[in-house]
XYZ file of C-alpha atoms in Angstrom:
542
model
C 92.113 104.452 122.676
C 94.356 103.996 125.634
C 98.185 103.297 124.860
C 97.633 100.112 127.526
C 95.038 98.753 125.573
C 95.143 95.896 122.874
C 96.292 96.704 119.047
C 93.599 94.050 118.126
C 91.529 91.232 119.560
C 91.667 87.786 117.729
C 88.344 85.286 118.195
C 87.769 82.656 116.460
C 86.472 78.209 116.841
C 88.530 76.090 118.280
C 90.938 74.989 115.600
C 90.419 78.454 113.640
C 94.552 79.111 113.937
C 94.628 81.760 116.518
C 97.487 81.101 118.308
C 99.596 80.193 115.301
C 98.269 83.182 113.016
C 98.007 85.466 116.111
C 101.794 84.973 116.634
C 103.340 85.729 113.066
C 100.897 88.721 112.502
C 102.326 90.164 115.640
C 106.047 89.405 114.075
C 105.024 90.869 110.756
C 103.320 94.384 113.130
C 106.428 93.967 115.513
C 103.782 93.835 118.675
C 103.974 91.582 121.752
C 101.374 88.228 121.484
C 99.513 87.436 124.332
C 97.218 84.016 124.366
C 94.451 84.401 127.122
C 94.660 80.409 127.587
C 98.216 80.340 128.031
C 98.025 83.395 130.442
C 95.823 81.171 132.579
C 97.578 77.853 132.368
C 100.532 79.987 133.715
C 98.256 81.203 136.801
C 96.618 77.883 137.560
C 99.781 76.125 137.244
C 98.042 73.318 135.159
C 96.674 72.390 131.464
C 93.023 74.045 131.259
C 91.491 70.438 130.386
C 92.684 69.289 133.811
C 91.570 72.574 135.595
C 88.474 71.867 134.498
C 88.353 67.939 135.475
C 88.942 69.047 138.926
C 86.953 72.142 139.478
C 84.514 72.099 136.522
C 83.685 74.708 133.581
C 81.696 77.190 135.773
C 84.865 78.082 137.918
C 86.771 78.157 134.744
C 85.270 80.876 132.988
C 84.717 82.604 136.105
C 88.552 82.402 136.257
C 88.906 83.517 132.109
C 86.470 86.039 132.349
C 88.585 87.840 135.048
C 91.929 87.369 133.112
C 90.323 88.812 129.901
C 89.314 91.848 130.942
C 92.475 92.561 132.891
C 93.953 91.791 129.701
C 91.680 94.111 127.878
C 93.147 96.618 130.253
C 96.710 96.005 130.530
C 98.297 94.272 127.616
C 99.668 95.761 124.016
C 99.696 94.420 121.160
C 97.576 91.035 119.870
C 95.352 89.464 122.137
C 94.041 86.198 121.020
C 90.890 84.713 123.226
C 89.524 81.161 123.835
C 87.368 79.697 121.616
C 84.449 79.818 124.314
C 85.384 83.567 126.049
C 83.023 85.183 123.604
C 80.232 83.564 125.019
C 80.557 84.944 128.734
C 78.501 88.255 129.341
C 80.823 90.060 130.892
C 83.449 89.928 128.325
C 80.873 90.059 125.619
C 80.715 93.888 127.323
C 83.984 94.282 128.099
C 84.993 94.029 123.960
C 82.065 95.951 123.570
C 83.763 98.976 125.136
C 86.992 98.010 123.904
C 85.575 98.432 120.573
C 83.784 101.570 121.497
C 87.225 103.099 121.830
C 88.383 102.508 118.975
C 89.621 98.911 119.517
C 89.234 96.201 116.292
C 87.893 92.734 117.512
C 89.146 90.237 114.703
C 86.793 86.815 113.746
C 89.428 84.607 112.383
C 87.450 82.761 110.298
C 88.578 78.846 109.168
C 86.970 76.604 106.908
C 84.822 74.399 109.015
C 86.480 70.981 108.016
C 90.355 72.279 108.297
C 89.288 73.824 111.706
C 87.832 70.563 112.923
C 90.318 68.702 112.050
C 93.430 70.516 113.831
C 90.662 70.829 117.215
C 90.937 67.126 117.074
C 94.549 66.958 116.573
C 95.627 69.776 119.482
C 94.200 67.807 122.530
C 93.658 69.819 125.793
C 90.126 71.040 124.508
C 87.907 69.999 126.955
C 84.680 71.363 125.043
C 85.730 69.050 122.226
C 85.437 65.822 124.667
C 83.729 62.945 123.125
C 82.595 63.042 119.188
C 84.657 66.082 118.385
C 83.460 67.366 115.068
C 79.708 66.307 116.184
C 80.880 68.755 119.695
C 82.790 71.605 117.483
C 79.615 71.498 115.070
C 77.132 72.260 117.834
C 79.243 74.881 119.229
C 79.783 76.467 115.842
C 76.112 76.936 115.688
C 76.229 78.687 118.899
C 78.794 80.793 118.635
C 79.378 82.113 114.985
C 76.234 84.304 115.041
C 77.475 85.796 118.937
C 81.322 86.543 117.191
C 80.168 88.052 113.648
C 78.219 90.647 116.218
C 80.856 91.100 118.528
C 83.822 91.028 115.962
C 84.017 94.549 114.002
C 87.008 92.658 111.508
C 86.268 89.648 109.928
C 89.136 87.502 108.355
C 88.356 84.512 105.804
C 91.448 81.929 105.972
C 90.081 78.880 103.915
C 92.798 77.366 102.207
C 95.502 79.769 103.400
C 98.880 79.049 104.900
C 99.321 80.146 108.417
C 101.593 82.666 107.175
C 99.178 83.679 104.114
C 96.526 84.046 107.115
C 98.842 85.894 109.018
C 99.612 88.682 106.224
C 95.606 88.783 105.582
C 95.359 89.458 108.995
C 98.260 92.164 109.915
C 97.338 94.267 106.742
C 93.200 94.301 108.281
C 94.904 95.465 111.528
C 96.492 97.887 109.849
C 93.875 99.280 108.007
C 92.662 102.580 109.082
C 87.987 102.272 108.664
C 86.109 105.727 108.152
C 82.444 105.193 108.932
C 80.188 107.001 106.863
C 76.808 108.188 108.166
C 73.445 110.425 107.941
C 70.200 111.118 108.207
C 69.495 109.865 104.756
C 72.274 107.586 104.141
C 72.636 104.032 105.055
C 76.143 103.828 107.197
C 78.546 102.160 105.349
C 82.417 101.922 105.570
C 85.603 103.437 103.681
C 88.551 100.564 104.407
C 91.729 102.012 103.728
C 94.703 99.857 103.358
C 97.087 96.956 102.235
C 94.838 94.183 101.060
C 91.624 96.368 101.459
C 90.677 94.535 98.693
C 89.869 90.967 101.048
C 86.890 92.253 102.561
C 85.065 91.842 99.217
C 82.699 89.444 100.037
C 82.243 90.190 102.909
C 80.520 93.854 101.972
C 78.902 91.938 99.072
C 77.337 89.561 101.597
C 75.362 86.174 101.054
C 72.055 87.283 99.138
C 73.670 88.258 96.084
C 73.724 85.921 93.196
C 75.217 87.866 89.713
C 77.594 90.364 90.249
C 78.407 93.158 87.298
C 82.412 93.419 87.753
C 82.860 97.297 86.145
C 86.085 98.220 85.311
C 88.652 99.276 82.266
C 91.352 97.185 80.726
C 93.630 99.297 81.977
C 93.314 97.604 85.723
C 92.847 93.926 84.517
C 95.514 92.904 87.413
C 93.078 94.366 89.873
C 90.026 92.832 88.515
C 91.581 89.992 88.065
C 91.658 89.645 91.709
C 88.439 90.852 92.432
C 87.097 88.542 90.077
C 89.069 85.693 91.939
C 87.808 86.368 95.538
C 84.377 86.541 94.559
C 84.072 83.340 92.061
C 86.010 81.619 95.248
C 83.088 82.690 97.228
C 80.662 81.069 95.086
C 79.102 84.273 92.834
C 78.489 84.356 89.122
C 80.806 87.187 87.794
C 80.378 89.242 84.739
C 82.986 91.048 83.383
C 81.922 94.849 82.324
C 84.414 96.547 80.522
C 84.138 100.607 79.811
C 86.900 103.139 78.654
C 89.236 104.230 80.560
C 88.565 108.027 82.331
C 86.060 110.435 80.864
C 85.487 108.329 77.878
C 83.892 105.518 79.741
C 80.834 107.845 81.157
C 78.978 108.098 78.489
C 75.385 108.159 77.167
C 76.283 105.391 74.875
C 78.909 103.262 77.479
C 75.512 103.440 79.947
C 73.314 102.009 77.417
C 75.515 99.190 76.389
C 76.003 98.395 80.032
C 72.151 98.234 80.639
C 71.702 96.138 77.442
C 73.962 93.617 79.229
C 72.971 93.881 82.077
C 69.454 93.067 81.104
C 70.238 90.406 78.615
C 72.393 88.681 82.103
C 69.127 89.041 83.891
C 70.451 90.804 86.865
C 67.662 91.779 89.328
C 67.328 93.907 91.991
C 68.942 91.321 94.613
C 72.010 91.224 92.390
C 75.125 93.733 92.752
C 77.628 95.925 91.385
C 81.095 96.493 91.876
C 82.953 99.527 90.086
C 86.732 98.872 90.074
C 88.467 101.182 88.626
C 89.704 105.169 88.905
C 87.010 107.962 89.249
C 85.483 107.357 85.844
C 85.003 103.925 86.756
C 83.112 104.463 90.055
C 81.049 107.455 89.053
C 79.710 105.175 86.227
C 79.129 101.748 88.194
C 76.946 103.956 90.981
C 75.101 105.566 88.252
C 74.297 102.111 86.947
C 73.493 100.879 90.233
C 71.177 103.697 91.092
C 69.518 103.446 87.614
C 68.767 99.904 86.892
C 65.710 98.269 89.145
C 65.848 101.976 90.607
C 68.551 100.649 92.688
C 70.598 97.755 93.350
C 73.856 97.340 95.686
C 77.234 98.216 94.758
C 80.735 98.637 96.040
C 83.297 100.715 95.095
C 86.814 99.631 94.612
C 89.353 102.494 93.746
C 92.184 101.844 92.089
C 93.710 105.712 91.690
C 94.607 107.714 94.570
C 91.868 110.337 93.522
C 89.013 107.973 93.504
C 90.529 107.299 96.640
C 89.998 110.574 97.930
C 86.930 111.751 96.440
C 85.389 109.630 93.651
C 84.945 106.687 95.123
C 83.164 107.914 98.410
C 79.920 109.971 99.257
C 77.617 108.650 96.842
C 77.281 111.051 93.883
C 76.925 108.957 90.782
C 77.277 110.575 87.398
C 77.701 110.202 83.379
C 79.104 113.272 81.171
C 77.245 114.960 78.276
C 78.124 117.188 75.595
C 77.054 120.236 77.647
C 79.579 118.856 80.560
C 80.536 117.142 83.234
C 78.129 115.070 85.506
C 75.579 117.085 84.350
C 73.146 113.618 84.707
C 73.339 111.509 87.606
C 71.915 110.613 91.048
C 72.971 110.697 94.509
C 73.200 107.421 95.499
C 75.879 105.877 98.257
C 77.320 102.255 97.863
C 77.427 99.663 100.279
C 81.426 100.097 100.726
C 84.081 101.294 99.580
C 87.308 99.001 99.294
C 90.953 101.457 98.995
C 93.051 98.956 98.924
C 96.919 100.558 98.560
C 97.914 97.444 96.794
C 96.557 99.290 93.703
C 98.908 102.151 93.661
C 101.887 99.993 93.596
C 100.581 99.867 89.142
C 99.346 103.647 89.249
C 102.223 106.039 87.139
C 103.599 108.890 89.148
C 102.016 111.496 87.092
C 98.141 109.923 87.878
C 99.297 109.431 91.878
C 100.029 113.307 91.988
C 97.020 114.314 90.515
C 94.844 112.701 93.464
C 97.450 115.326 95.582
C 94.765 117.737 93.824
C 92.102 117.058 95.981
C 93.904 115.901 98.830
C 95.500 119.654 98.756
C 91.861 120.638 98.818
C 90.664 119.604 101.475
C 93.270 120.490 103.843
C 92.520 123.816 102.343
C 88.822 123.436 103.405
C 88.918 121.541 106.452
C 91.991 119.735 108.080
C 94.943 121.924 108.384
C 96.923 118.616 109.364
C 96.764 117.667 105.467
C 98.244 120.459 104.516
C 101.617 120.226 107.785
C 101.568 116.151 105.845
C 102.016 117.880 102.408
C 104.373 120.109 102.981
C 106.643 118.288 105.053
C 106.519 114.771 102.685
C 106.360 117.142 99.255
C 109.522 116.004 98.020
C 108.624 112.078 98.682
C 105.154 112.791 97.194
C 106.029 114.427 94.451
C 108.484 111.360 93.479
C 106.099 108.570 94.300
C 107.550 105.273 93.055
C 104.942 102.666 92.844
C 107.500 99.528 93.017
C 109.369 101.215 96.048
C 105.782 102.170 97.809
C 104.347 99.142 99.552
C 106.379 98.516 103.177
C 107.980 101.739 102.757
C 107.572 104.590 105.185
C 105.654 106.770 102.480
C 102.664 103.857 102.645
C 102.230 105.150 106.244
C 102.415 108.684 105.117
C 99.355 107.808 102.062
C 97.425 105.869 104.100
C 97.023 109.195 106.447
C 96.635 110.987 104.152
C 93.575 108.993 102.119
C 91.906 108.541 105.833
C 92.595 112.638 106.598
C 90.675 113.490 103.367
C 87.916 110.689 103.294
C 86.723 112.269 107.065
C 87.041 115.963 105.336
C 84.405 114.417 102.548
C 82.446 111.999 104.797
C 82.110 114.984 107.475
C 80.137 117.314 104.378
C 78.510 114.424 102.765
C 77.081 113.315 106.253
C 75.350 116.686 107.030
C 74.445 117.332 103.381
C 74.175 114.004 101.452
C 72.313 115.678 98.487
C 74.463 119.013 98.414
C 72.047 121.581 99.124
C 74.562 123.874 101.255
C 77.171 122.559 103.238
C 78.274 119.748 100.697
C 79.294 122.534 98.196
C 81.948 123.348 100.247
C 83.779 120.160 98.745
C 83.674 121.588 95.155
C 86.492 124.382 96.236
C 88.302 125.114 93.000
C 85.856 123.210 90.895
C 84.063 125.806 89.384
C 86.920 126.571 87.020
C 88.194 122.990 87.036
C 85.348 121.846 85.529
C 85.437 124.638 82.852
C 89.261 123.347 82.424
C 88.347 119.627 82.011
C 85.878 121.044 79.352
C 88.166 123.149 77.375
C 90.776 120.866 77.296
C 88.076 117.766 75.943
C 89.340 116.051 79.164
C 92.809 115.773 78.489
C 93.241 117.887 82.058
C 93.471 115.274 84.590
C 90.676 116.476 86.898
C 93.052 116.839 90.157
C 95.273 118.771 88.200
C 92.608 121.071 86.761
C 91.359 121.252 90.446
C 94.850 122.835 91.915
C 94.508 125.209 89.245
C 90.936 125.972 90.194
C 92.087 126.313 93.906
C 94.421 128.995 93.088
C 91.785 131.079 91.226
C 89.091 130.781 94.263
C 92.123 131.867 96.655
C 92.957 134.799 94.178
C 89.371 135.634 94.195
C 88.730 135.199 97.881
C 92.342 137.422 98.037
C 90.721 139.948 95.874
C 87.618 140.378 97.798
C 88.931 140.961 101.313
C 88.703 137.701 102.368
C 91.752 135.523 102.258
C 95.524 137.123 102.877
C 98.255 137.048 100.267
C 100.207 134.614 102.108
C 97.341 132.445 102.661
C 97.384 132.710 98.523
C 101.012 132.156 98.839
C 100.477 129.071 100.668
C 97.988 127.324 97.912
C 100.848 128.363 95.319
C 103.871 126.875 97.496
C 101.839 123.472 98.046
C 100.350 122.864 95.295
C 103.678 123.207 93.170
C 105.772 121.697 95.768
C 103.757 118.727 94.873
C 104.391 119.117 91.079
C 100.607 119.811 90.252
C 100.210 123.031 88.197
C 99.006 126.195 89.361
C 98.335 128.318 85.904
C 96.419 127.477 82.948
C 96.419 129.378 79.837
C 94.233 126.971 77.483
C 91.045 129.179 76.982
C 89.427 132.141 76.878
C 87.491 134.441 79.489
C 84.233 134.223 77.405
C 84.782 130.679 76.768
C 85.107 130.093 80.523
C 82.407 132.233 82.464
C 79.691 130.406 79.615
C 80.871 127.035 81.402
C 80.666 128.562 84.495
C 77.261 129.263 84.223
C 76.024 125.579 83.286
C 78.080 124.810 87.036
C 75.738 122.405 88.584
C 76.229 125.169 91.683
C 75.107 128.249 89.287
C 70.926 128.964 89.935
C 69.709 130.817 87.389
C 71.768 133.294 85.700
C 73.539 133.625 89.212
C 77.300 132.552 89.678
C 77.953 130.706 92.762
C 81.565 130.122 93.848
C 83.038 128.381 97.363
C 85.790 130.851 98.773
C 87.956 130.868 101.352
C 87.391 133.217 104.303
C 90.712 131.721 106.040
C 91.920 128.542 105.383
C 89.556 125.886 106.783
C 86.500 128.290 106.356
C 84.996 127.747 103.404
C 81.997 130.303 102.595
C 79.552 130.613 99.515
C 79.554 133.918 97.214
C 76.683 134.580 94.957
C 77.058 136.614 91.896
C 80.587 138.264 92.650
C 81.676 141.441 90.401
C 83.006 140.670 87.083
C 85.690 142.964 87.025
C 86.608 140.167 90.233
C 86.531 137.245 88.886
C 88.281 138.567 85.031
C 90.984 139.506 87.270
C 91.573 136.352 89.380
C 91.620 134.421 86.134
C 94.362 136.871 84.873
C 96.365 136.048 87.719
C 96.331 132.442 87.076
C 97.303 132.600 83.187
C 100.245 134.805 84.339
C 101.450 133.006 87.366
C-alpha cells in the first residue's frame, strides 16, 4: 500500500464514537487523526448543518465525496468518515480500492441506544433533524448492511469506555490478517495480534445457538474470556475440558466429548471453538469434522506453536497406540483467532519450542524467517512473558507468526489434502514423530522437530544435495534459539519401524522431504540405508 495512504479507515452511525475513539487510538498508534467532517467545515468556512441549510444535501456530498477520496490519497494515519459518506458510490469504490491495497476499513460498531443518544446530544447533524432516534433508526437500516460489506474490520464497543474502545480498536489496526484460500477450502482468516481474541463473535456469527468451548485447565484465564465475550453476545456456552497436550487426543477424551456433546443436543447449526495449544485444536477440529459430519469451529491458539502450525490449515487429528494422528480428517475451521495476549501466561521453555517450526519453515520457504531468527536469537531465546506485550519483541513475534502462517497457508492452499506439495510442511517430521513416540510424548513436538530438521539436512548433506554450511546453518539457528539439535533416546531399529507407519511412507517405501538448497524442499523415495543409519549417527553425536 502506498506510504501516502491511510493506516485505517474508521465508519461508523452517527453517534458510534468516531471522532472521540478515532483520536485516542491514533495517540495509543502515535499516527496523525484526520476527521473528514472537520476537514470540510475548515474548507467551507461554516458548520456542515448550515452548509447544508443554504445549499442543500446534494451539493454537500458532492463536496464530501471529493474531500474523501483526496483524503484516501493524501493523508496518514486514521481517517474517520461521516456517518452518511459510505453511502455515496464513488467513495463506496474509492475504499474499495483502498482496501484492495491492502488498506483496513474499520465499522465502529455502538450499541444502538448509547449511539442514539450522544447523536441527539452532539447537534450539527442535519440527517438527525426532527424525531432523532425515529431518523437515526431509519438510517441504521440503510446503512449497516452497505458498511458490514464495505468495512473489512469490524469493532463491537457496547458498553466500553471511549478509551476501552480505543485500545479494542488500535490493537485490530495492528493486527496483521493472513487469508487462507483454495480450490477446496472455504476462505477463511488467520488474525494475528493483541486482542485477536475480540473478533470472536464475530467469526462465530448470528446462526449459532450452543457453542462447545474446548480447552484444558491449564488456560482457564483464556477461556475465561472467551467464555465472557460469547455469553455477552447472547450464546449458550459449554465448557469442554480435555488434558492438557498429547494426553487430551485420545480415543477415550473423543468419546467422552461426543457423549456430551450429544447429551447437550448440539446440532449441526451449532459450533465449536478449540482454545487451547496444538493438542487442543487438533482435537476440537476432529470433533467438529466428526459429529453431524461437520459443524463450524474456530480455532483459538494459545501456544506459539499452535500459532504457527496447529492451529491453521485444517488437519484435524486424535493419537493412537500405533502413533501420532494416525486418525483424523482434513477439515479447515471457520477462523483462526492468535491473539498474543496469550503468550504473556505461556513459560519460556513452551514459547521456544513453537521456534521449532517457525525455524522450519524459513528453512522451507521464507529465507526472511530465518535473517528474523538469527538476528533476534538472543531476545527469543529469553522470551519473558510479563516483559512481552508493548515491548519491541511483540513486533518481532507478530512477524514472525504472520511469516510462517503464509509459508503454511501458501502449501495448504495448493494441496489442502496433502497429496504432494503439502508434504513439504512435514520437513524434519519424519523423525520427530518417531521422537515424540519414543519418548511417550514427553518431547515437546517443536523440539523433536529441530532435531528432525537436522537429520533431513544431514541426509540431504549426505546425498549431494544440501552443502555443509547450509547444515551448519540449521545447527547455528536452531541452537542459537536454545532448541536441541541431537537426540540420543532410541534405537536405529526402534526408529526406522516408526518411520515406516509415517503417514508419508506408501507401502514398504520410505518417503522423506529434503532440502535441495534452503527454500527448495524436494521428496526422496526409498533412500539407501546405509544413508539414512548414518544421518541419524550424526545427530546422536552432535
Amino acid at each position: 500500500m502506498s506510504d501516502h495512504r491511510p493506516l485505517a479507515v474508521v465508519i461508523g452511525m452517527p453517534g458510534a464514537g468516531k471522532t472521540r475513539v478515532g483520536r485516542e487510538a491514533a495517540q495509543i498508534l502515535d499516527v496523525d487523526f484526520t476527521d473528514t467532517d472537520i476537514e470540510i467545515e475548515k474548507e467551507i468556512g461554516m458548520k456542515i448543518s448550515r452548509y447544508f441549510d443554504q445549499y442543500g444535501e446534494r451539493a454537500f456530498r458532492k463536496l464530501e465525496s471529493q474531500t474523501v477520496i483526496n483524503l484516501l490519497e493524501s493523508c496518514e494515519g486514521l481517517l474517520a468518515l461521516g456517518g452518511g459518506a459510505p453511502m455515496n458510490v464513488d467513495i463506496r469504490e474509492a475504499l474499495a480500492d483502498y482496501t484492495a491495497d491492502g488498506g483496513k476499513v474499520v465499522y465502529l460498531e455502538a450499541d444502538k441506544r448509547e449511539a442514539m443518544e450522544r447523536a441527539s446530544r452532539s447537534g450539527n447533524r442535519p440527517m438527525l433533524n426532527g424525531d432523532a432516534d425515529k431518523r437515526w433508526m431509519k438510517l441504521y437500516e440503510e446503512r449497516d448492511p452497505v458498511f458490514h460489506d464495505i468495512a473489512n474490520l469490524r469493532v463491537r464497543t457496547h458498553g466500553s469506555t471511549p478509551r476501552m474502545a480505543a485500545r479494542k480498536l488500535s490493537n485490530m489496526i495492528r493486527e496483521h490478517i493472513v487469508h487462507v484460500t483454495g480450490s477446496d477450502i472455504e476462505p477463511y482468516d488467520v488474525c494475528i495480534g493483541e486482542g485477536a481474541l475480540n473478533r470472536l463473535v464475530e467469526i462465530i456469527g448470528d446462526d449459532v445457538l450452543r457453542i462447545a468451548l474446548i480447552h484444558t485447565q491449564s488456560v482457564q484465564r483464556h477461556s475465561d474470556q472467551a467464555r465472557a465475550l460469547l455469553r455477552q453476545a447472547g450464546y449458550e456456552v459449554h465448557d469442554m475440558v480435555i488434558p492438557d497436550a498429547e494426553s487430551g487426543k485420545t480415543v477415550d477424551v473423543a468419546k467422552m466429548i461426543w457423549k456430551q456433546l450429544g447429551e447437550r443436543g448440539f446440532t449441526r447449526s451449532d459450533a465449536i471453538i478449540g482454545l487451547g495449544g496444538g493438542a487442543t485444536t487438533d482435537f476440537a477440529g476432529f470433533m467438529a469434522a466428526t459429529w453431524m459430519r461437520g459443524i463450524r469451529y474456530v480455532n483459538c491458539p494459545t501456544s506459539l506453536l499452535a500459532m504457527v502450525d496447529a492451529s491453521t490449515g485444517g488437519k484435524t487429528g486424535i493419537n493412537t497406540e500405533e502413533g501420532k494422528n494416525l486418525v483424523g480428517s482434513f477439515y479447515t475451521p471457520a477462523g483462526v483467532l492468535a491473539d498474543l495476549r496469550a503468550l504473556k501466561t505461556l513459560p519460556r521453555d513452551i514459547f521456544i519450542e513453537g521456534l521449532g517450526e517457525v525455524a522450519k519453515s524459513g528453512f522451507i520457504r521464507d529465507a526472511e524467517i530465518l535473517e528474523i531468527l538469527r538476528d533476534y536469537a538472543e531476545d527469543l531465546r529469553n522470551f519473558d512473558g510479563d516483559a512481552f506485550l508493548g515491548s519491541s519483541l511483540e513486533d518481532v513475534v507478530s512477524e514472525l507468526i504472520k511469516h510462517t502462517v503464509r509459508v503454511k497457508v501458501y502449501h495448504v492452499s495448493n494441496d489442502l489434502k496433502e497429496t504432494g506439495l503439502r508434504e513439504f510442511l512435514n520437513y524434519g517430521h519424519t523423525l520427530a514423530h518417531a521422537i515424540e513416540k519414543l519418548e511417550h510424548f514427553r518431547w515437546r513436538h517443536g523440539n523433536a522437530v529441530a532435531v528432525g530438521c537436522v537429520y533431513a539436512a544431514e541426509l540431504s548433506h549426505i546425498l549431494g544435495y544440501l552443502d555443509q554450511e547450509d547444515v551448519d546453518l540449521h545447527r547455528s539457528i536452531l541452537s542459537s534459539l536454545g532448541l536441541p539439535t541431537s537426540w540420543n533416546g532410541g534405537s536405529w531399529d526402534e526408529v526406522v519401524a516408526l518411520m515406516h507407519k509415517d503417514k508419508k511412507a506408501r507401502g514398504n517405501t520410505l518417503r522423506f522431504v529434503i532440502l535441495d538448497g534452503i527454500g527448495h524442499p524436494i521428496h526422496l523415495e526409498d533412500p539407501p540405508m546405509e544413508a539414512l543409519v548414518e544421518a541419524f549417527d550424526r545427530i546422536q553425536t552432535s
